[in-house]
mmCIF file of C-alpha atoms and ligand atoms in Angstrom:
data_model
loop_
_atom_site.group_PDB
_atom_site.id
_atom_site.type_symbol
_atom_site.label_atom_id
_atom_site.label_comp_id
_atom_site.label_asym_id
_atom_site.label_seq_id
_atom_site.Cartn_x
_atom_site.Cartn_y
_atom_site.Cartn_z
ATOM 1 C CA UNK A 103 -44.515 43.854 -32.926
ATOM 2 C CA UNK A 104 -42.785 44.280 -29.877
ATOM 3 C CA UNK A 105 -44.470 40.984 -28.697
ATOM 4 C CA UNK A 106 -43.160 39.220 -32.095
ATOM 5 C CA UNK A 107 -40.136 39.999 -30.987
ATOM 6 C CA UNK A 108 -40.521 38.542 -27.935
ATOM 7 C CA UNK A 109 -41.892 35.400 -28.807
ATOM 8 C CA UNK A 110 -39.167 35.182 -31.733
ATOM 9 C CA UNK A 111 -36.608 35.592 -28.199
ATOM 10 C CA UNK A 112 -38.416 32.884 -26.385
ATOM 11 C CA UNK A 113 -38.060 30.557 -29.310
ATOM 12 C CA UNK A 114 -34.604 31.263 -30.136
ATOM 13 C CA UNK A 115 -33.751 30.406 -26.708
ATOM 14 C CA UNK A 116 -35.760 26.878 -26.182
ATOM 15 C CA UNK A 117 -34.094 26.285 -29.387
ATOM 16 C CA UNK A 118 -30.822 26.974 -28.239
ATOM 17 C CA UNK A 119 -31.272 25.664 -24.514
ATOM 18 C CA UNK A 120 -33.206 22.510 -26.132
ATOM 19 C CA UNK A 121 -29.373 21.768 -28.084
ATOM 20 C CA UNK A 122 -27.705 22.424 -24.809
ATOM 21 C CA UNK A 123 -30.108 19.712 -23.149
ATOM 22 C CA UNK A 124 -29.702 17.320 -26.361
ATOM 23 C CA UNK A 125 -28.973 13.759 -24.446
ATOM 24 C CA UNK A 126 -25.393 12.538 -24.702
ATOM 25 C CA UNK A 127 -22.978 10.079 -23.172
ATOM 26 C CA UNK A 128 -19.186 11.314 -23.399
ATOM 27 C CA UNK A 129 -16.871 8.797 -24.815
ATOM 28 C CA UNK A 130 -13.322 9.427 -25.481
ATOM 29 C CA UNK A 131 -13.940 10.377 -29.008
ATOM 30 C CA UNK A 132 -16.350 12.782 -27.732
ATOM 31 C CA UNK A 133 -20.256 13.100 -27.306
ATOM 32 C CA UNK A 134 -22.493 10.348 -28.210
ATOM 33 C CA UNK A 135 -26.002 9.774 -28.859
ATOM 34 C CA UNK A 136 -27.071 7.565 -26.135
ATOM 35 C CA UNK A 137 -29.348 5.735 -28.133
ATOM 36 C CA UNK A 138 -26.517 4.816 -30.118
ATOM 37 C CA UNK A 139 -24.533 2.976 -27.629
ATOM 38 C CA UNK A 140 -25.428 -0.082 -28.268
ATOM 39 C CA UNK A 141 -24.606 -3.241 -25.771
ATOM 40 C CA UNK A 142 -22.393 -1.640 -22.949
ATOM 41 C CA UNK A 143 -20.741 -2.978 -20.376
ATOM 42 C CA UNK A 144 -20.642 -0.821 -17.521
ATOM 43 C CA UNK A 145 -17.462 -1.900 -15.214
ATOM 44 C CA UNK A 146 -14.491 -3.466 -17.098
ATOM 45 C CA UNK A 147 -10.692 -2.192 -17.605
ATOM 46 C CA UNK A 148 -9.310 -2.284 -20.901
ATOM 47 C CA UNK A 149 -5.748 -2.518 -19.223
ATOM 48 C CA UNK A 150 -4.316 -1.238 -15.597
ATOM 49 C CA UNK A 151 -1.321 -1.001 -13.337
ATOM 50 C CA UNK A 152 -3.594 -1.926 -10.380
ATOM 51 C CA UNK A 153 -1.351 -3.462 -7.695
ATOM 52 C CA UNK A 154 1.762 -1.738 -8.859
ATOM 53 C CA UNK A 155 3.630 1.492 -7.703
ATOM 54 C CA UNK A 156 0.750 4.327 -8.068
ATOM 55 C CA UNK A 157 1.434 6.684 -10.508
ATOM 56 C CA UNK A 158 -0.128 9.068 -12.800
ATOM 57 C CA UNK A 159 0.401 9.499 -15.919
ATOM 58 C CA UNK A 160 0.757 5.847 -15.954
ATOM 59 C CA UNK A 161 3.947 4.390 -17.795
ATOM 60 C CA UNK A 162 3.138 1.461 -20.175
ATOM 61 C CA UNK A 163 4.863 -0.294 -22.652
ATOM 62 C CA UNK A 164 2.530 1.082 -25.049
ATOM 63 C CA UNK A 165 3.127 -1.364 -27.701
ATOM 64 C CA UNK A 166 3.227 -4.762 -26.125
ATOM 65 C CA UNK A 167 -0.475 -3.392 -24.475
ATOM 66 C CA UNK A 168 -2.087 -2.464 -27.714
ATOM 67 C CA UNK A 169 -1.015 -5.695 -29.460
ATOM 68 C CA UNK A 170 -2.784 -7.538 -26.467
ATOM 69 C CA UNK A 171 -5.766 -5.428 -25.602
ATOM 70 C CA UNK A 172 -6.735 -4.108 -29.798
ATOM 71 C CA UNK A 173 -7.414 -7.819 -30.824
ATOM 72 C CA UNK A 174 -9.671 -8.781 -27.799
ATOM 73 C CA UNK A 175 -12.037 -5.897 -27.784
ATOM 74 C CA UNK A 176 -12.461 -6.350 -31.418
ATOM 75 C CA UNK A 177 -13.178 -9.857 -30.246
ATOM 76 C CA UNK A 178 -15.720 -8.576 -28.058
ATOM 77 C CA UNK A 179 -17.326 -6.141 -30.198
ATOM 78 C CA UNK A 180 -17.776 -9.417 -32.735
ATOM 79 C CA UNK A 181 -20.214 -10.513 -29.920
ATOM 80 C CA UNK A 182 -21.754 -7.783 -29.997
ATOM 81 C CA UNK A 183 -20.668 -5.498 -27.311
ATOM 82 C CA UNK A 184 -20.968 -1.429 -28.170
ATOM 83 C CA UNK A 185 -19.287 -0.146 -25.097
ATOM 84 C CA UNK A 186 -17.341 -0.084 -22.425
ATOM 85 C CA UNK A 187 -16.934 2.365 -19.215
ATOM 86 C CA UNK A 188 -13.463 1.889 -18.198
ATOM 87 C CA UNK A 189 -13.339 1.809 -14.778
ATOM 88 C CA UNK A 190 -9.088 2.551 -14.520
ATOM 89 C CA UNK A 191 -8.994 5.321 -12.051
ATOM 90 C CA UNK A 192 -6.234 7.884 -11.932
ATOM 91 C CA UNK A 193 -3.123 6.658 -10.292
ATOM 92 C CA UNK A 194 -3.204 3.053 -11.187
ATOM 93 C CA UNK A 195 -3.351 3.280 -14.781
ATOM 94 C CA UNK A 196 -6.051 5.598 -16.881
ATOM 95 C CA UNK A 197 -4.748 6.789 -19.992
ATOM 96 C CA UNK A 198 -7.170 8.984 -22.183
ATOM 97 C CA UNK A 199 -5.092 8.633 -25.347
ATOM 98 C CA UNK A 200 -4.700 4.770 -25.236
ATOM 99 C CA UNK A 201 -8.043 4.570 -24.578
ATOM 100 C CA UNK A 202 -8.786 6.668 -27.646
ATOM 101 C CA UNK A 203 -6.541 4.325 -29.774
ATOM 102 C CA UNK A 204 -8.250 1.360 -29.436
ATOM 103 C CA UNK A 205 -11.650 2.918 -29.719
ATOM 104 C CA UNK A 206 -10.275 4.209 -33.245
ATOM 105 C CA UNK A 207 -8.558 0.725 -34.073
ATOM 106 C CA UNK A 208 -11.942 -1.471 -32.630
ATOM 107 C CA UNK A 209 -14.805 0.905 -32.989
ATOM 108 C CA UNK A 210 -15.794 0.323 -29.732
ATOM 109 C CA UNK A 211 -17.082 3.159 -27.593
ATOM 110 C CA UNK A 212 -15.302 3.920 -24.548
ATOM 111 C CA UNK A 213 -15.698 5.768 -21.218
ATOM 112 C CA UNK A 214 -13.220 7.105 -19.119
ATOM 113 C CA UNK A 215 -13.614 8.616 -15.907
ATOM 114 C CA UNK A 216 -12.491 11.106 -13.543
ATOM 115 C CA UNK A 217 -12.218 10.593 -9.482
ATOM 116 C CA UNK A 218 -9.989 8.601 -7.333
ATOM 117 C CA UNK A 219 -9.652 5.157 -5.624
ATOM 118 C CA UNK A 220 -9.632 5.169 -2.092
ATOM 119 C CA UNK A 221 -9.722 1.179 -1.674
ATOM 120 C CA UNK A 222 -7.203 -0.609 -1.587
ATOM 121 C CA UNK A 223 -6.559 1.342 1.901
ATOM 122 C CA UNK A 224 -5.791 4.577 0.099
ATOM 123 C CA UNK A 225 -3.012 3.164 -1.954
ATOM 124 C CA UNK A 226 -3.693 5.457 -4.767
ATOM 125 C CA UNK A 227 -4.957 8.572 -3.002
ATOM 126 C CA UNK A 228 -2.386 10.545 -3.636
ATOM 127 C CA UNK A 229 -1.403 12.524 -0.243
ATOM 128 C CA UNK A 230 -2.717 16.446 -1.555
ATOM 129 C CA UNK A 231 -5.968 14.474 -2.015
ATOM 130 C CA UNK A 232 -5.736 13.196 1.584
ATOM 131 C CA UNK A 233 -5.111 16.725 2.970
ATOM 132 C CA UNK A 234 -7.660 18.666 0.839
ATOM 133 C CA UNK A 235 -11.294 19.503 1.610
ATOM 134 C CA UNK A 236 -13.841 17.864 -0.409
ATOM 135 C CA UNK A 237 -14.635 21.038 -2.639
ATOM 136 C CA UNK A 238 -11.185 21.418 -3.541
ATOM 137 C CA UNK A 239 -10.816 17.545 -5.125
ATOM 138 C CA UNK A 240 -14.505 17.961 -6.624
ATOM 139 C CA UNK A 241 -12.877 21.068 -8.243
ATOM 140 C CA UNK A 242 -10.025 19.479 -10.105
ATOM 141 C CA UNK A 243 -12.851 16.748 -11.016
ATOM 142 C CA UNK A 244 -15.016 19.192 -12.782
ATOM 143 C CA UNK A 245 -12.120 20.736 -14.377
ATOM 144 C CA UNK A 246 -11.517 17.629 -15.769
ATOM 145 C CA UNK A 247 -15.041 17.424 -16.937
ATOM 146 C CA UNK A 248 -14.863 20.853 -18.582
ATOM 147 C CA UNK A 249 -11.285 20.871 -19.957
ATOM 148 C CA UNK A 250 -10.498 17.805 -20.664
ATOM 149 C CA UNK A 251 -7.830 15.002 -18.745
ATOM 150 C CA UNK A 252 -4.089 16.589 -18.464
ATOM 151 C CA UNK A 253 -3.348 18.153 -21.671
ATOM 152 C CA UNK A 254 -5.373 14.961 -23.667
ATOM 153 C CA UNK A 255 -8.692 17.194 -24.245
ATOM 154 C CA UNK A 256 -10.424 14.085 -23.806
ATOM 155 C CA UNK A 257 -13.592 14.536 -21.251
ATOM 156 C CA UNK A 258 -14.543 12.050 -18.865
ATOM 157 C CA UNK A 259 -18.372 9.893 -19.135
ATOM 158 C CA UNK A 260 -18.223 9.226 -15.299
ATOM 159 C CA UNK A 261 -17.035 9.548 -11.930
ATOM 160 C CA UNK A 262 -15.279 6.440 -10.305
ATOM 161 C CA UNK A 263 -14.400 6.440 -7.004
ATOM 162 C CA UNK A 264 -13.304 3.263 -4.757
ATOM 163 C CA UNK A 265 -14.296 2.755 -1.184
ATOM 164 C CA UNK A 266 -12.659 0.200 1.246
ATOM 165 C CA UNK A 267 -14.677 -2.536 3.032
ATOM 166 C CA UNK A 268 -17.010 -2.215 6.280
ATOM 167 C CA UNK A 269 -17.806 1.070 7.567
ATOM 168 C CA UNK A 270 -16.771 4.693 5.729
ATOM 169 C CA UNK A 271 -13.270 5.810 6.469
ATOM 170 C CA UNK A 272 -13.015 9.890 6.617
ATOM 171 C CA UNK A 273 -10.947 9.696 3.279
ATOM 172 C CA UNK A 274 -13.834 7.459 1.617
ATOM 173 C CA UNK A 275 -16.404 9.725 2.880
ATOM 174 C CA UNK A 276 -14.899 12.857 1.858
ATOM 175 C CA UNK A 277 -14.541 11.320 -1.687
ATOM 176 C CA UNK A 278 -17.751 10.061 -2.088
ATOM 177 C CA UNK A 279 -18.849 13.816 -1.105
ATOM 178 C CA UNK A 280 -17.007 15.077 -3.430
ATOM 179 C CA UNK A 281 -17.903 13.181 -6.087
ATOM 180 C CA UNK A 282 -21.456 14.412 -5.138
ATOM 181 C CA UNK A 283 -20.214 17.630 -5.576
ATOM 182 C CA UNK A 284 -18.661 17.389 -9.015
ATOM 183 C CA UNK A 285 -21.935 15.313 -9.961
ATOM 184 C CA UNK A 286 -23.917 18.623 -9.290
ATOM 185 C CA UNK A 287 -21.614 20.819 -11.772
ATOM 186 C CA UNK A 288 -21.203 18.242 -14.691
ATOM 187 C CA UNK A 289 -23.934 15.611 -14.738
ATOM 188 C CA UNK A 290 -21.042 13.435 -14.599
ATOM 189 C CA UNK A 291 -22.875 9.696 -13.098
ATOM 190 C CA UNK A 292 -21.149 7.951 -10.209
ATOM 191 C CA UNK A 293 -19.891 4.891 -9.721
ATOM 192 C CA UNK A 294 -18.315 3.843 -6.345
ATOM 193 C CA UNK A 295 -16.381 0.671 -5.898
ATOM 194 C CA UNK A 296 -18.270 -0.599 -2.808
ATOM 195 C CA UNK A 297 -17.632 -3.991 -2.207
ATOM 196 C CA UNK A 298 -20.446 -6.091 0.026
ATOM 197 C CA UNK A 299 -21.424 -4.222 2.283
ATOM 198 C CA UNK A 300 -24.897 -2.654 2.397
ATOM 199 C CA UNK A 301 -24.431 -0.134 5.245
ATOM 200 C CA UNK A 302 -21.735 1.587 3.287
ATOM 201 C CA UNK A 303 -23.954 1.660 0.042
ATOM 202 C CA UNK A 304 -26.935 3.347 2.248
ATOM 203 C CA UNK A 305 -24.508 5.589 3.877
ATOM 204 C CA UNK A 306 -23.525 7.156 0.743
ATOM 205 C CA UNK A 307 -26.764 7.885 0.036
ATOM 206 C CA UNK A 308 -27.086 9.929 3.071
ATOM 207 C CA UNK A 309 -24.038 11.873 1.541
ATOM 208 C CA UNK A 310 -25.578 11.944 -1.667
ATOM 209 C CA UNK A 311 -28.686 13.453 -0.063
ATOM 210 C CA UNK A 312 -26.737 15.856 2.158
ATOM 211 C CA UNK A 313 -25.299 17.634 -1.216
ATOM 212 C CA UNK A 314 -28.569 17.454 -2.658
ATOM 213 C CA UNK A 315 -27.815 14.664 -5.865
ATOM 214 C CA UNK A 316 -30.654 11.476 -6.272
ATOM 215 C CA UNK A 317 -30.000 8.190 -5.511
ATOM 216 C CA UNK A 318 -30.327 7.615 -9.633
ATOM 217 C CA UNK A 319 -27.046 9.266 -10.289
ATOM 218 C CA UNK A 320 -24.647 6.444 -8.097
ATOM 219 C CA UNK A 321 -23.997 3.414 -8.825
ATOM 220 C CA UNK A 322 -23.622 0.921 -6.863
ATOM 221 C CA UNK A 323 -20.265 -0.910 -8.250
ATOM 222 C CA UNK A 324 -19.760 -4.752 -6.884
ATOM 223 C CA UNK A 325 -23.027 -5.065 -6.005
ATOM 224 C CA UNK A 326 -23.068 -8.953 -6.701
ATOM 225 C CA UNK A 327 -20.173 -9.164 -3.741
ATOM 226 C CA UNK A 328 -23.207 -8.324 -1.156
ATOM 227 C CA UNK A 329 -24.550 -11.513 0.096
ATOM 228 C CA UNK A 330 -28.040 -10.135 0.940
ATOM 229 C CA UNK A 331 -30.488 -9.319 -1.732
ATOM 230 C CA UNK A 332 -33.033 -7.967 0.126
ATOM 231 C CA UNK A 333 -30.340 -5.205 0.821
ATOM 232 C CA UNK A 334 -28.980 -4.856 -2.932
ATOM 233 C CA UNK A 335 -33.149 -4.348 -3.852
ATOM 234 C CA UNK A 336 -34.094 -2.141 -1.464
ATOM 235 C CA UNK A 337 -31.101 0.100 -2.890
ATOM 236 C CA UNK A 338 -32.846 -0.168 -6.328
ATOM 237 C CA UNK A 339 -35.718 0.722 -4.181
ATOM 238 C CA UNK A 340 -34.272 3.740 -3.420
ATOM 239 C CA UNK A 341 -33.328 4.575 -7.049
ATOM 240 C CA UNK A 342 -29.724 3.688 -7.121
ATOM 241 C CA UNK A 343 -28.109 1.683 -9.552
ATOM 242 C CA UNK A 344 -26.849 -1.753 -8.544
ATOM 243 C CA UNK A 345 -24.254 -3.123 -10.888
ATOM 244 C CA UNK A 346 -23.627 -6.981 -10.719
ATOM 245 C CA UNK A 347 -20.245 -6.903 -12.750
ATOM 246 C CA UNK A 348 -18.002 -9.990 -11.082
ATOM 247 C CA UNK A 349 -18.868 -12.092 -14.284
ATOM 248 C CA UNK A 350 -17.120 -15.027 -14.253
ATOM 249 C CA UNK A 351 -16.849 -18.729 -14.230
ATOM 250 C CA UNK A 352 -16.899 -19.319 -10.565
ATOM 251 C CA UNK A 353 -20.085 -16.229 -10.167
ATOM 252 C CA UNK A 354 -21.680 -16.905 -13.337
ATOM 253 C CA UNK A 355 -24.904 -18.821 -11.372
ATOM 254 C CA UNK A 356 -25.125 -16.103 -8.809
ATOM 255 C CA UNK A 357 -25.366 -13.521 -11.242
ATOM 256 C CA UNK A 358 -28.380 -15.550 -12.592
ATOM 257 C CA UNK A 359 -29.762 -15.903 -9.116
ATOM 258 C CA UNK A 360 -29.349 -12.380 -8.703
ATOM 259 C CA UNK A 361 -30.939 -11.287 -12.080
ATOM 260 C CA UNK A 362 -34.022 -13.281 -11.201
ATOM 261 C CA UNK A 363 -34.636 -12.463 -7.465
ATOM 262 C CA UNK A 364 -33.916 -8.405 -8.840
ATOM 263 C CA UNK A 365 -37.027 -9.164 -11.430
ATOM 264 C CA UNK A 366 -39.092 -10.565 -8.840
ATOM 265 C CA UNK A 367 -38.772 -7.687 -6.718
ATOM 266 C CA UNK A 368 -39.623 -5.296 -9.694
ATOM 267 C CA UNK A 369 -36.169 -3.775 -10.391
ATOM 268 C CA UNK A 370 -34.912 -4.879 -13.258
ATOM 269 C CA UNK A 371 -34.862 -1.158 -14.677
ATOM 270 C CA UNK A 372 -32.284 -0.515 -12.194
ATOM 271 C CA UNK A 373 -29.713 -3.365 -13.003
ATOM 272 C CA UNK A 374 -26.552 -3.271 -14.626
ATOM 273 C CA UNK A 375 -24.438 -5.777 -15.926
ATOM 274 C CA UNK A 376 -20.336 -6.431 -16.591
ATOM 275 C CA UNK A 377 -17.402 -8.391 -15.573
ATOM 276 C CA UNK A 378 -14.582 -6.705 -14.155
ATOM 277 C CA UNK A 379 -12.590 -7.788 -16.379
ATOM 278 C CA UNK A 380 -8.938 -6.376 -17.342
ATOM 279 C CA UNK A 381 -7.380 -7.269 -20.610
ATOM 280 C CA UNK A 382 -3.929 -6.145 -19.465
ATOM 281 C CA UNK A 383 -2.982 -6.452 -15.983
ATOM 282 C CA UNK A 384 -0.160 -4.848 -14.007
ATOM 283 C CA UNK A 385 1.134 -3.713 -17.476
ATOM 284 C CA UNK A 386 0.807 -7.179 -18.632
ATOM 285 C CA UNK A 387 2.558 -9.074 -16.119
ATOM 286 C CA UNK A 388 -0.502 -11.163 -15.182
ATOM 287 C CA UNK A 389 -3.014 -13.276 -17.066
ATOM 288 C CA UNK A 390 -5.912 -11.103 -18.454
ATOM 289 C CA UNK A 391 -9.162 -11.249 -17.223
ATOM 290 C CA UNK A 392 -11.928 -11.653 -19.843
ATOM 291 C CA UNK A 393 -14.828 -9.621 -20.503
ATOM 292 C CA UNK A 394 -16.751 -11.053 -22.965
ATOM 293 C CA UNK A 395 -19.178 -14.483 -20.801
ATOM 294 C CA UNK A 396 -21.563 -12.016 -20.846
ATOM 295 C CA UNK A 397 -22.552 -12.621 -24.438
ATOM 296 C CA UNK A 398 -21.033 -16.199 -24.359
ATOM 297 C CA UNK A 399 -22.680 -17.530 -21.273
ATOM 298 C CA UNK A 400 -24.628 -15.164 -18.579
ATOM 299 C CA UNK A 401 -27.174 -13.906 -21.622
ATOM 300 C CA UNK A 402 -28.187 -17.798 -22.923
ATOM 301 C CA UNK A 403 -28.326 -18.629 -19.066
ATOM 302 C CA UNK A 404 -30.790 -15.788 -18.826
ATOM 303 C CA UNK A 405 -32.681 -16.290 -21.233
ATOM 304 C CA UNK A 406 -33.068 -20.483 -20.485
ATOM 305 C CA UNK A 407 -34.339 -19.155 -17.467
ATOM 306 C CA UNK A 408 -37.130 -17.323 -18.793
ATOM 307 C CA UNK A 409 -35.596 -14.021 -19.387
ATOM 308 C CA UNK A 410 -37.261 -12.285 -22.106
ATOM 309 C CA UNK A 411 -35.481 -10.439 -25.466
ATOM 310 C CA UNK A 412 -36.995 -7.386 -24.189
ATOM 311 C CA UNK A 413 -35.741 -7.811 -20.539
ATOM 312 C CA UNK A 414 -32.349 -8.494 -22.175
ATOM 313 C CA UNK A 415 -32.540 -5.309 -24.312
ATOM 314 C CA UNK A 416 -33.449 -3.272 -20.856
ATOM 315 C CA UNK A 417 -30.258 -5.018 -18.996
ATOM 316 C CA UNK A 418 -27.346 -4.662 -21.711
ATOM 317 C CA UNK A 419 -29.004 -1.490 -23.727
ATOM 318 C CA UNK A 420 -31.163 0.651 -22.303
ATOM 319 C CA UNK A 421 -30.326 0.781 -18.870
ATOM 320 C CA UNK A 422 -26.217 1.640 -18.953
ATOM 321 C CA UNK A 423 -27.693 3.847 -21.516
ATOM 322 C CA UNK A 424 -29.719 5.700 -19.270
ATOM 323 C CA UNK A 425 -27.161 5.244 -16.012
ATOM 324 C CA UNK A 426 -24.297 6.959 -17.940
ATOM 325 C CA UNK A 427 -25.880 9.499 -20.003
ATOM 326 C CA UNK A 428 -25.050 13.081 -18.784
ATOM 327 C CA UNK A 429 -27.913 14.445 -16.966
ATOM 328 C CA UNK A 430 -27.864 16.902 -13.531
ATOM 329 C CA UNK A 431 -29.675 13.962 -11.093
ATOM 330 C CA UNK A 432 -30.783 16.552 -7.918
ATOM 331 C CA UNK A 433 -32.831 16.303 -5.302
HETATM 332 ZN ZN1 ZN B 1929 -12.902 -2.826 -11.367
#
């Protein structure tokens, strides 16, 4: 009897910690299955304030940008996109609830993140965040994880952080540790602005590995900008992430080239794909940038040269599927 009881325990509890492990990614309409997600594009903004004054909350004219950003995701999601990490940091323009808007008006899903920009020279690090110790920013992160942005209640589905060009600047390094940090509470993936250079990208690594997280949980965001491709696959190597998202007319052939020489050297499991797009710049002052050759041109380019459905299905599917969904990566 008494060992009934104790197997009826044990089962109650891989029940209950088998629901706790159930796989999701965390949209702003809440948890998702990940197998549900669909084609996602991993790096895109759905609007920013990027090159004005920082400031957070952001202030749009909150008409004028759903009438311009609404229509065009729908227009995406026609060509079959399924989601979209929004990579608008805090400071130059995230906003949970608009984000949540046009996920209700498009049916899109969308990601939001938590974490800070420090490229840009530190433009929109705010000063506390300059001053403070890595724990104490990786705290507010994982609060933000667990409670929800500002008063929104709307959870972040990544970390985004931005790192300047050339070697890691204190700041950069301290928020690329922290990020680390809040990745070990929340399972929350990271994604760090990197730019082109290699050395940076392995030196966070070393960070990553100092806290004890696995190359599998960062993502290497800009990739494509790196002009050396033995250094973006021995990164995959490693188990990181390398996200070729500067889709556009001019890059459209090098993210081809790219595609290819990653599938010759075996790593097309750990390739991502967007465009960096931004459907409503500086609060609409400048000319969009779109996000939707991916389905238009870089996909028929792939698969002219030779890239299979199934290797197509890995790129836009399963892979951002697997990069993003909310899983403890430690080493
Ligand atoms: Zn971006």
């Amino acid at each position: 009897m008494q060992r009934r009881t104790f197997l009826q325990a044990s089962v109650a509890a891989s029940v209950a910690a088998s629901a706790a492990a159930t796989p999701v990614v965390m949209t702003v309409r809440g948890p998702v299955d990940p197998t549900k997600m669909g084609v996602m594009l991993v790096h895109e903004h759905l609007f920013s304030n990027f090159g004005e004054e920082p400031a957070e909350p952001p202030v749009y004219d909150r008409e004028k940008l759903l009438a311009a950003v609404v229509p065009y995701a729908a227009s995406v999601k026609r060509l079959g996109c399924g989601a979209v990490a929004d990579g608008t940091t805090a400071w130059f323009g995230r906003d949970p609830l608009l984000l949540r808007t046009i996920s209700e008006r498009t049916g899109l899903h969308i990601l939001t993140n938590t974490g800070l920009y420090g490229a840009a020279n530190d433009r929109y690090v705010p000063r506390r965040a300059v001053e403070q110790p890595a724990r104490a920013i990786a705290e507010e992160w994982v609060r933000e994880a667990e409670h929800g942005i500002r008063d929104t209640g709307i959870r972040p589905g990544f970390i985004k952080i931005g790192v300047d060009a050339g070697p890691l600047s204190e700041t950069d390094a301290k928020l690329v540790r922290a990020g680390a940090m809040a990745h070990r509470n929340t399972g929350l993936t990271m994604t760090v602005h990197t730019g082109d250079s290699a050395e940076s990208a392995g030196r966070q690594l070393e960070i990553l590995a100092e806290e004890g997280v696995a190359p599998s949980a960062w993502v290497w965001i800009h990739a494509n900008q790196c002009k050396d491709d033995a250094a973006i696959a021995e990164m995959a190597r490693r188990g990181a992430w390398v996200s070729l998202d500067g889709l556009d007319r001019k890059t459209l052939d090098r993210h081809v080239e790219l595609v290819l020489a990653l599938r010759k050297a075996g790593y097309l499991r750990r390739v991502l794909l967007s465009h960096d797009g931004n459907s409503f710049r500086a609060g609409g002052k400048n000319p969009m940038r779109e996000w939707s050759m991916l389905f238009t041109d870089l996909l028929p380019a792939l698969r002219n040269s030779g890239i299979k459905d199934e290797e197509v299905q890995l790129l836009t599917v399963e892979n951002p599927s697997s990069a993003y969904t909310l899983n403890k990566r430690l080493v």
